[in-house]
Amino acid sequence: MLKFTPILLAILYALAMYQFSAWRTRKELDAKSTELADATLKRLTDRMAEALGLERIPVHIYEVPVVNGLAAPDGRIFLTRGFYDRYRSGEVSAEELASVIAHEMGHVALGHSRRRMIDFSGQNAVRVVLAGILGRLIPGVGVWLANTLASLLAARLSRQDEYEADAYASALLTKAGIGTTPQKSLFEKLEHLTGMAGRGTPAWLMSHPKTEDRIAAIEAMEARWRRELPSE
Ligand SMILES: [Zn+2]
């Protein structure tokens, strides 16, 4: 029994962290957000809602200056004020913003947003357990190895999520008649915007895989669709 105590403690710790993070995130988002009311964007989200058989897709504005889109663990979709400002100033088109909404919907539909919160709080637990085991097996480098393994696993999982959310967005945008062009042009635009100093780093880019890899993945998928689906 004593042998399993550290693992049990790590699991309890992860559970408590998850509850706390979910609660804190919800509180923060509630306090700093309003529902988006933009006629042009609503026309696009209504087309996506129709493609999915939904009544409508509510989108919220999160009052922070960074450029980001996010899917809350409770399934709500948020665009940051920073991202919305880029759209208002004409730097980002309504279709491009719709592609971000579609991507975030992918995270919700595929269960990523909830799991990511669990991953985040579970990661520390994995570290603790691995460090305990490896540290005993390989004194010295064991702890370092445990940290590296935990980080690698997390990075791999999140990259995979991004490609899946992109694929979901491509399919949804295609079905809604918006197409994947704005999805791809936004990737390139964001990469360019990263170079603009002092205007807030697009956090959305930092947490996502490389632009050319994402575009290549979408194009490979479109080529596959063309091969597999009879053209109309
Ligand atoms: Zn994403």
PDB file of C-alpha atoms and ligand atoms in Angstrom:
ATOM      1  CA  MET A   1       0.000   0.000   0.000  1.00  0.00           C
ATOM      2  CA  LEU A   2       2.768   2.385   0.981  1.00  0.00           C
ATOM      3  CA  LYS A   3       4.343   1.788  -2.407  1.00  0.00           C
ATOM      4  CA  PHE A   4       1.321   3.220  -4.200  1.00  0.00           C
ATOM      5  CA  THR A   5       0.838   6.215  -1.939  1.00  0.00           C
ATOM      6  CA  PRO A   6       2.844   8.634  -4.154  1.00  0.00           C
ATOM      7  CA  ILE A   7       0.847   7.601  -7.228  1.00  0.00           C
ATOM      8  CA  LEU A   8      -2.434   7.960  -5.343  1.00  0.00           C
ATOM      9  CA  LEU A   9      -1.398  11.385  -4.089  1.00  0.00           C
ATOM     10  CA  ALA A  10      -0.410  12.413  -7.606  1.00  0.00           C
ATOM     11  CA  ILE A  11      -3.814  11.358  -8.940  1.00  0.00           C
ATOM     12  CA  LEU A  12      -5.653  13.204  -6.163  1.00  0.00           C
ATOM     13  CA  TYR A  13      -3.509  16.249  -6.799  1.00  0.00           C
ATOM     14  CA  ALA A  14      -4.290  16.122 -10.534  1.00  0.00           C
ATOM     15  CA  LEU A  15      -8.042  15.840  -9.836  1.00  0.00           C
ATOM     16  CA  ALA A  16      -7.976  18.789  -7.472  1.00  0.00           C
ATOM     17  CA  MET A  17      -5.933  20.833  -9.962  1.00  0.00           C
ATOM     18  CA  TYR A  18      -8.415  20.018 -12.731  1.00  0.00           C
ATOM     19  CA  GLN A  19     -11.407  21.162 -10.682  1.00  0.00           C
ATOM     20  CA  PHE A  20      -9.602  24.319  -9.701  1.00  0.00           C
ATOM     21  CA  SER A  21      -8.374  25.146 -13.227  1.00  0.00           C
ATOM     22  CA  ALA A  22     -11.806  24.525 -14.764  1.00  0.00           C
ATOM     23  CA  TRP A  23     -13.464  26.693 -12.140  1.00  0.00           C
ATOM     24  CA  ARG A  24     -10.897  29.468 -12.469  1.00  0.00           C
ATOM     25  CA  THR A  25     -11.083  29.435 -16.279  1.00  0.00           C
ATOM     26  CA  ARG A  26     -14.867  29.644 -16.234  1.00  0.00           C
ATOM     27  CA  LYS A  27     -14.807  32.491 -13.730  1.00  0.00           C
ATOM     28  CA  GLU A  28     -12.194  34.428 -15.692  1.00  0.00           C
ATOM     29  CA  LEU A  29     -14.060  33.987 -18.990  1.00  0.00           C
ATOM     30  CA  ASP A  30     -17.425  34.928 -17.468  1.00  0.00           C
ATOM     31  CA  ALA A  31     -16.020  38.095 -15.986  1.00  0.00           C
ATOM     32  CA  LYS A  32     -14.213  39.249 -19.108  1.00  0.00           C
ATOM     33  CA  SER A  33     -16.410  38.300 -22.028  1.00  0.00           C
ATOM     34  CA  THR A  34     -19.501  39.313 -23.960  1.00  0.00           C
ATOM     35  CA  GLU A  35     -21.329  37.607 -26.777  1.00  0.00           C
ATOM     36  CA  LEU A  36     -20.238  38.714 -30.213  1.00  0.00           C
ATOM     37  CA  ALA A  37     -22.771  40.698 -32.239  1.00  0.00           C
ATOM     38  CA  ASP A  38     -21.441  41.287 -35.745  1.00  0.00           C
ATOM     39  CA  ALA A  39     -23.854  40.955 -38.680  1.00  0.00           C
ATOM     40  CA  THR A  40     -21.237  39.913 -41.264  1.00  0.00           C
ATOM     41  CA  LEU A  41     -19.699  37.278 -39.018  1.00  0.00           C
ATOM     42  CA  LYS A  42     -23.118  36.040 -37.959  1.00  0.00           C
ATOM     43  CA  ARG A  43     -24.024  35.367 -41.596  1.00  0.00           C
ATOM     44  CA  LEU A  44     -20.968  33.113 -41.814  1.00  0.00           C
ATOM     45  CA  THR A  45     -21.478  31.339 -38.499  1.00  0.00           C
ATOM     46  CA  ASP A  46     -25.140  30.805 -39.471  1.00  0.00           C
ATOM     47  CA  ARG A  47     -23.983  29.024 -42.618  1.00  0.00           C
ATOM     48  CA  MET A  48     -21.717  26.803 -40.536  1.00  0.00           C
ATOM     49  CA  ALA A  49     -24.564  26.188 -38.058  1.00  0.00           C
ATOM     50  CA  GLU A  50     -26.816  25.155 -40.934  1.00  0.00           C
ATOM     51  CA  ALA A  51     -24.149  22.770 -42.259  1.00  0.00           C
ATOM     52  CA  LEU A  52     -24.060  21.167 -38.792  1.00  0.00           C
ATOM     53  CA  GLY A  53     -27.821  21.198 -38.265  1.00  0.00           C
ATOM     54  CA  LEU A  54     -27.509  23.617 -35.341  1.00  0.00           C
ATOM     55  CA  GLU A  55     -29.721  26.584 -34.625  1.00  0.00           C
ATOM     56  CA  ARG A  56     -26.796  28.961 -34.249  1.00  0.00           C
ATOM     57  CA  ILE A  57     -23.184  29.144 -33.102  1.00  0.00           C
ATOM     58  CA  PRO A  58     -22.681  31.600 -30.240  1.00  0.00           C
ATOM     59  CA  VAL A  59     -19.252  33.232 -30.223  1.00  0.00           C
ATOM     60  CA  HIS A  60     -17.895  35.287 -27.349  1.00  0.00           C
ATOM     61  CA  ILE A  61     -15.323  38.062 -27.229  1.00  0.00           C
ATOM     62  CA  TYR A  62     -12.698  37.635 -24.528  1.00  0.00           C
ATOM     63  CA  GLU A  63     -11.354  41.037 -23.472  1.00  0.00           C
ATOM     64  CA  VAL A  64      -7.604  40.514 -23.835  1.00  0.00           C
ATOM     65  CA  PRO A  65      -5.315  42.203 -26.383  1.00  0.00           C
ATOM     66  CA  VAL A  66      -3.504  39.089 -27.662  1.00  0.00           C
ATOM     67  CA  VAL A  67      -4.537  37.472 -30.956  1.00  0.00           C
ATOM     68  CA  ASN A  68      -6.102  34.146 -30.072  1.00  0.00           C
ATOM     69  CA  GLY A  69      -9.096  31.904 -30.417  1.00  0.00           C
ATOM     70  CA  LEU A  70     -10.056  29.447 -27.713  1.00  0.00           C
ATOM     71  CA  ALA A  71     -12.453  26.681 -26.891  1.00  0.00           C
ATOM     72  CA  ALA A  72     -13.434  26.590 -23.220  1.00  0.00           C
ATOM     73  CA  PRO A  73     -13.781  23.241 -21.436  1.00  0.00           C
ATOM     74  CA  ASP A  74     -17.556  23.918 -21.237  1.00  0.00           C
ATOM     75  CA  GLY A  75     -17.724  24.099 -25.054  1.00  0.00           C
ATOM     76  CA  ARG A  76     -18.003  27.861 -25.510  1.00  0.00           C
ATOM     77  CA  ILE A  77     -16.047  29.473 -28.361  1.00  0.00           C
ATOM     78  CA  PHE A  78     -14.066  32.648 -27.728  1.00  0.00           C
ATOM     79  CA  LEU A  79     -12.225  35.116 -29.932  1.00  0.00           C
ATOM     80  CA  THR A  80      -9.953  37.587 -28.187  1.00  0.00           C
ATOM     81  CA  ARG A  81     -10.544  41.318 -28.482  1.00  0.00           C
ATOM     82  CA  GLY A  82      -7.093  41.501 -30.122  1.00  0.00           C
ATOM     83  CA  PHE A  83      -8.177  39.137 -32.887  1.00  0.00           C
ATOM     84  CA  TYR A  84     -11.503  40.919 -33.370  1.00  0.00           C
ATOM     85  CA  ASP A  85      -9.689  44.280 -33.630  1.00  0.00           C
ATOM     86  CA  ARG A  86      -7.593  42.888 -36.494  1.00  0.00           C
ATOM     87  CA  TYR A  87     -10.833  42.074 -38.264  1.00  0.00           C
ATOM     88  CA  ARG A  88     -12.352  45.506 -37.566  1.00  0.00           C
ATOM     89  CA  SER A  89      -9.238  47.180 -38.955  1.00  0.00           C
ATOM     90  CA  GLY A  90      -9.458  45.083 -42.117  1.00  0.00           C
ATOM     91  CA  GLU A  91      -6.254  43.096 -41.537  1.00  0.00           C
ATOM     92  CA  VAL A  92      -8.201  39.865 -41.161  1.00  0.00           C
ATOM     93  CA  SER A  93     -11.337  39.089 -43.216  1.00  0.00           C
ATOM     94  CA  ALA A  94     -14.653  37.831 -41.849  1.00  0.00           C
ATOM     95  CA  GLU A  95     -14.090  34.497 -43.645  1.00  0.00           C
ATOM     96  CA  GLU A  96     -10.658  34.182 -42.031  1.00  0.00           C
ATOM     97  CA  LEU A  97     -12.142  34.825 -38.605  1.00  0.00           C
ATOM     98  CA  ALA A  98     -14.838  32.243 -39.398  1.00  0.00           C
ATOM     99  CA  SER A  99     -12.035  29.735 -40.067  1.00  0.00           C
ATOM    100  CA  VAL A 100     -10.734  30.335 -36.528  1.00  0.00           C
ATOM    101  CA  ILE A 101     -14.229  29.762 -35.132  1.00  0.00           C
ATOM    102  CA  ALA A 102     -14.436  26.534 -37.179  1.00  0.00           C
ATOM    103  CA  HIS A 103     -11.040  25.417 -35.833  1.00  0.00           C
ATOM    104  CA  GLU A 104     -12.091  26.058 -32.232  1.00  0.00           C
ATOM    105  CA  MET A 105     -15.355  24.217 -32.861  1.00  0.00           C
ATOM    106  CA  GLY A 106     -13.210  21.302 -33.965  1.00  0.00           C
ATOM    107  CA  HIS A 107     -11.454  21.330 -30.575  1.00  0.00           C
ATOM    108  CA  VAL A 108     -14.861  21.261 -28.849  1.00  0.00           C
ATOM    109  CA  ALA A 109     -16.426  18.624 -31.125  1.00  0.00           C
ATOM    110  CA  LEU A 110     -13.409  16.334 -30.862  1.00  0.00           C
ATOM    111  CA  GLY A 111     -13.273  16.697 -27.075  1.00  0.00           C
ATOM    112  CA  HIS A 112      -9.860  18.412 -27.043  1.00  0.00           C
ATOM    113  CA  SER A 113     -10.737  21.407 -24.892  1.00  0.00           C
ATOM    114  CA  ARG A 114     -11.934  19.308 -21.991  1.00  0.00           C
ATOM    115  CA  ARG A 115      -9.087  16.831 -22.339  1.00  0.00           C
ATOM    116  CA  ARG A 116      -6.486  19.562 -22.602  1.00  0.00           C
ATOM    117  CA  MET A 117      -7.477  20.894 -19.210  1.00  0.00           C
ATOM    118  CA  ILE A 118      -7.105  17.371 -17.837  1.00  0.00           C
ATOM    119  CA  ASP A 119      -3.760  17.017 -19.631  1.00  0.00           C
ATOM    120  CA  PHE A 120      -2.581  20.283 -18.212  1.00  0.00           C
ATOM    121  CA  SER A 121      -3.323  19.359 -14.615  1.00  0.00           C
ATOM    122  CA  GLY A 122      -2.374  15.726 -15.204  1.00  0.00           C
ATOM    123  CA  GLN A 123       1.009  16.646 -16.617  1.00  0.00           C
ATOM    124  CA  ASN A 124       2.384  17.584 -13.223  1.00  0.00           C
ATOM    125  CA  ALA A 125       1.173  14.293 -11.843  1.00  0.00           C
ATOM    126  CA  VAL A 126       2.887  12.387 -14.664  1.00  0.00           C
ATOM    127  CA  ARG A 127       6.078  14.276 -13.931  1.00  0.00           C
ATOM    128  CA  VAL A 128       5.907  13.495 -10.233  1.00  0.00           C
ATOM    129  CA  VAL A 129       5.260   9.781 -10.760  1.00  0.00           C
ATOM    130  CA  LEU A 130       7.826   9.376 -13.548  1.00  0.00           C
ATOM    131  CA  ALA A 131      10.428  11.325 -11.637  1.00  0.00           C
ATOM    132  CA  GLY A 132       9.846   9.084  -8.633  1.00  0.00           C
ATOM    133  CA  ILE A 133      10.270   5.894 -10.663  1.00  0.00           C
ATOM    134  CA  LEU A 134      13.042   6.987 -13.033  1.00  0.00           C
ATOM    135  CA  GLY A 135      14.842   8.912 -10.330  1.00  0.00           C
ATOM    136  CA  ARG A 136      15.206   5.674  -8.382  1.00  0.00           C
ATOM    137  CA  LEU A 137      16.192   3.618 -11.439  1.00  0.00           C
ATOM    138  CA  ILE A 138      18.666   6.093 -12.902  1.00  0.00           C
ATOM    139  CA  PRO A 139      19.902   8.437 -10.187  1.00  0.00           C
ATOM    140  CA  GLY A 140      20.858  11.859 -11.472  1.00  0.00           C
ATOM    141  CA  VAL A 141      19.416  11.930 -14.971  1.00  0.00           C
ATOM    142  CA  GLY A 142      16.173  10.124 -14.054  1.00  0.00           C
ATOM    143  CA  VAL A 143      14.322  13.279 -13.023  1.00  0.00           C
ATOM    144  CA  TRP A 144      15.525  15.176 -16.074  1.00  0.00           C
ATOM    145  CA  LEU A 145      14.461  12.282 -18.286  1.00  0.00           C
ATOM    146  CA  ALA A 146      11.016  12.231 -16.655  1.00  0.00           C
ATOM    147  CA  ASN A 147      10.545  15.941 -17.347  1.00  0.00           C
ATOM    148  CA  THR A 148      11.635  15.550 -20.958  1.00  0.00           C
ATOM    149  CA  LEU A 149       9.304  12.601 -21.521  1.00  0.00           C
ATOM    150  CA  ALA A 150       6.331  14.418 -19.978  1.00  0.00           C
ATOM    151  CA  SER A 151       6.963  17.517 -22.141  1.00  0.00           C
ATOM    152  CA  LEU A 152       7.418  15.476 -25.312  1.00  0.00           C
ATOM    153  CA  LEU A 153       4.188  13.615 -24.696  1.00  0.00           C
ATOM    154  CA  ALA A 154       2.277  16.852 -24.097  1.00  0.00           C
ATOM    155  CA  ALA A 155       3.711  18.534 -27.220  1.00  0.00           C
ATOM    156  CA  ARG A 156       2.912  15.514 -29.345  1.00  0.00           C
ATOM    157  CA  LEU A 157      -0.654  15.365 -28.075  1.00  0.00           C
ATOM    158  CA  SER A 158      -1.271  19.058 -28.667  1.00  0.00           C
ATOM    159  CA  ARG A 159       0.198  19.007 -32.203  1.00  0.00           C
ATOM    160  CA  GLN A 160      -2.046  16.088 -33.056  1.00  0.00           C
ATOM    161  CA  ASP A 161      -5.048  18.031 -31.698  1.00  0.00           C
ATOM    162  CA  GLU A 162      -4.203  20.996 -33.918  1.00  0.00           C
ATOM    163  CA  TYR A 163      -4.109  18.925 -37.098  1.00  0.00           C
ATOM    164  CA  GLU A 164      -7.398  17.267 -36.163  1.00  0.00           C
ATOM    165  CA  ALA A 165      -9.056  20.626 -35.439  1.00  0.00           C
ATOM    166  CA  ASP A 166      -7.734  21.976 -38.770  1.00  0.00           C
ATOM    167  CA  ALA A 167      -9.195  18.985 -40.620  1.00  0.00           C
ATOM    168  CA  TYR A 168     -12.548  19.474 -38.889  1.00  0.00           C
ATOM    169  CA  ALA A 169     -12.487  23.176 -39.827  1.00  0.00           C
ATOM    170  CA  SER A 170     -11.626  22.391 -43.484  1.00  0.00           C
ATOM    171  CA  ALA A 171     -14.553  19.997 -43.750  1.00  0.00           C
ATOM    172  CA  LEU A 172     -16.966  22.398 -42.049  1.00  0.00           C
ATOM    173  CA  LEU A 173     -15.843  25.413 -44.116  1.00  0.00           C
ATOM    174  CA  THR A 174     -16.175  23.379 -47.311  1.00  0.00           C
ATOM    175  CA  LYS A 175     -19.650  22.156 -46.384  1.00  0.00           C
ATOM    176  CA  ALA A 176     -20.745  25.685 -45.460  1.00  0.00           C
ATOM    177  CA  GLY A 177     -19.615  26.943 -48.870  1.00  0.00           C
ATOM    178  CA  ILE A 178     -16.882  29.177 -47.408  1.00  0.00           C
ATOM    179  CA  GLY A 179     -14.028  26.951 -48.575  1.00  0.00           C
ATOM    180  CA  THR A 180     -10.529  26.437 -47.199  1.00  0.00           C
ATOM    181  CA  THR A 181      -8.880  29.436 -48.899  1.00  0.00           C
ATOM    182  CA  PRO A 182      -9.440  31.790 -45.913  1.00  0.00           C
ATOM    183  CA  GLN A 183      -8.173  29.082 -43.549  1.00  0.00           C
ATOM    184  CA  LYS A 184      -4.889  28.885 -45.422  1.00  0.00           C
ATOM    185  CA  SER A 185      -4.526  32.622 -46.039  1.00  0.00           C
ATOM    186  CA  LEU A 186      -5.021  33.297 -42.324  1.00  0.00           C
ATOM    187  CA  PHE A 187      -2.126  30.990 -41.405  1.00  0.00           C
ATOM    188  CA  GLU A 188       0.150  32.997 -43.650  1.00  0.00           C
ATOM    189  CA  LYS A 189      -1.206  36.305 -42.428  1.00  0.00           C
ATOM    190  CA  LEU A 190      -0.678  35.366 -38.797  1.00  0.00           C
ATOM    191  CA  GLU A 191       2.862  34.307 -39.498  1.00  0.00           C
ATOM    192  CA  HIS A 192       3.454  37.727 -41.034  1.00  0.00           C
ATOM    193  CA  LEU A 193       1.754  39.494 -38.134  1.00  0.00           C
ATOM    194  CA  THR A 194       4.139  37.763 -35.714  1.00  0.00           C
ATOM    195  CA  GLY A 195       6.920  39.880 -37.159  1.00  0.00           C
ATOM    196  CA  MET A 196       5.132  43.089 -36.189  1.00  0.00           C
ATOM    197  CA  ALA A 197       6.766  44.124 -32.952  1.00  0.00           C
ATOM    198  CA  GLY A 198       4.831  45.631 -30.085  1.00  0.00           C
ATOM    199  CA  ARG A 199       1.357  44.732 -31.331  1.00  0.00           C
ATOM    200  CA  GLY A 200       1.001  41.598 -29.268  1.00  0.00           C
ATOM    201  CA  THR A 201       2.304  38.204 -30.308  1.00  0.00           C
ATOM    202  CA  PRO A 202      -0.367  36.034 -31.881  1.00  0.00           C
ATOM    203  CA  ALA A 203      -0.538  33.454 -29.113  1.00  0.00           C
ATOM    204  CA  TRP A 204      -2.625  31.337 -31.419  1.00  0.00           C
ATOM    205  CA  LEU A 205       0.425  30.738 -33.602  1.00  0.00           C
ATOM    206  CA  MET A 206       2.757  29.874 -30.757  1.00  0.00           C
ATOM    207  CA  SER A 207       0.551  27.064 -29.531  1.00  0.00           C
ATOM    208  CA  HIS A 208       0.135  25.608 -33.022  1.00  0.00           C
ATOM    209  CA  PRO A 209       2.332  23.661 -35.468  1.00  0.00           C
ATOM    210  CA  LYS A 210       4.331  25.285 -38.272  1.00  0.00           C
ATOM    211  CA  THR A 211       2.304  27.197 -40.872  1.00  0.00           C
ATOM    212  CA  GLU A 212       3.635  25.362 -43.939  1.00  0.00           C
ATOM    213  CA  ASP A 213       3.002  21.986 -42.314  1.00  0.00           C
ATOM    214  CA  ARG A 214      -0.591  22.920 -41.532  1.00  0.00           C
ATOM    215  CA  ILE A 215      -1.260  24.181 -45.057  1.00  0.00           C
ATOM    216  CA  ALA A 216       0.364  21.063 -46.542  1.00  0.00           C
ATOM    217  CA  ALA A 217      -1.853  18.856 -44.349  1.00  0.00           C
ATOM    218  CA  ILE A 218      -5.007  20.659 -45.515  1.00  0.00           C
ATOM    219  CA  GLU A 219      -3.951  20.411 -49.156  1.00  0.00           C
ATOM    220  CA  ALA A 220      -3.151  16.715 -48.863  1.00  0.00           C
ATOM    221  CA  MET A 221      -6.601  16.181 -47.389  1.00  0.00           C
ATOM    222  CA  GLU A 222      -8.281  18.166 -50.166  1.00  0.00           C
ATOM    223  CA  ALA A 223      -6.428  16.118 -52.782  1.00  0.00           C
ATOM    224  CA  ARG A 224      -7.703  12.989 -51.053  1.00  0.00           C
ATOM    225  CA  TRP A 225     -11.273  14.346 -51.090  1.00  0.00           C
ATOM    226  CA  ARG A 226     -10.978  15.023 -54.824  1.00  0.00           C
ATOM    227  CA  ARG A 227      -9.792  11.460 -55.435  1.00  0.00           C
ATOM    228  CA  GLU A 228     -12.333   9.777 -53.197  1.00  0.00           C
ATOM    229  CA  LEU A 229     -15.444  11.863 -53.733  1.00  0.00           C
ATOM    230  CA  PRO A 230     -17.036  11.950 -57.183  1.00  0.00           C
ATOM    231  CA  SER A 231     -17.120  15.541 -58.421  1.00  0.00           C
ATOM    232  CA  GLU A 232     -20.501  17.093 -59.005  1.00  0.00           C
TER     233      GLU A 232
HETATM  234 ZN    ZN B   1      -6.042  24.906 -31.977  1.00  0.00          ZN
END
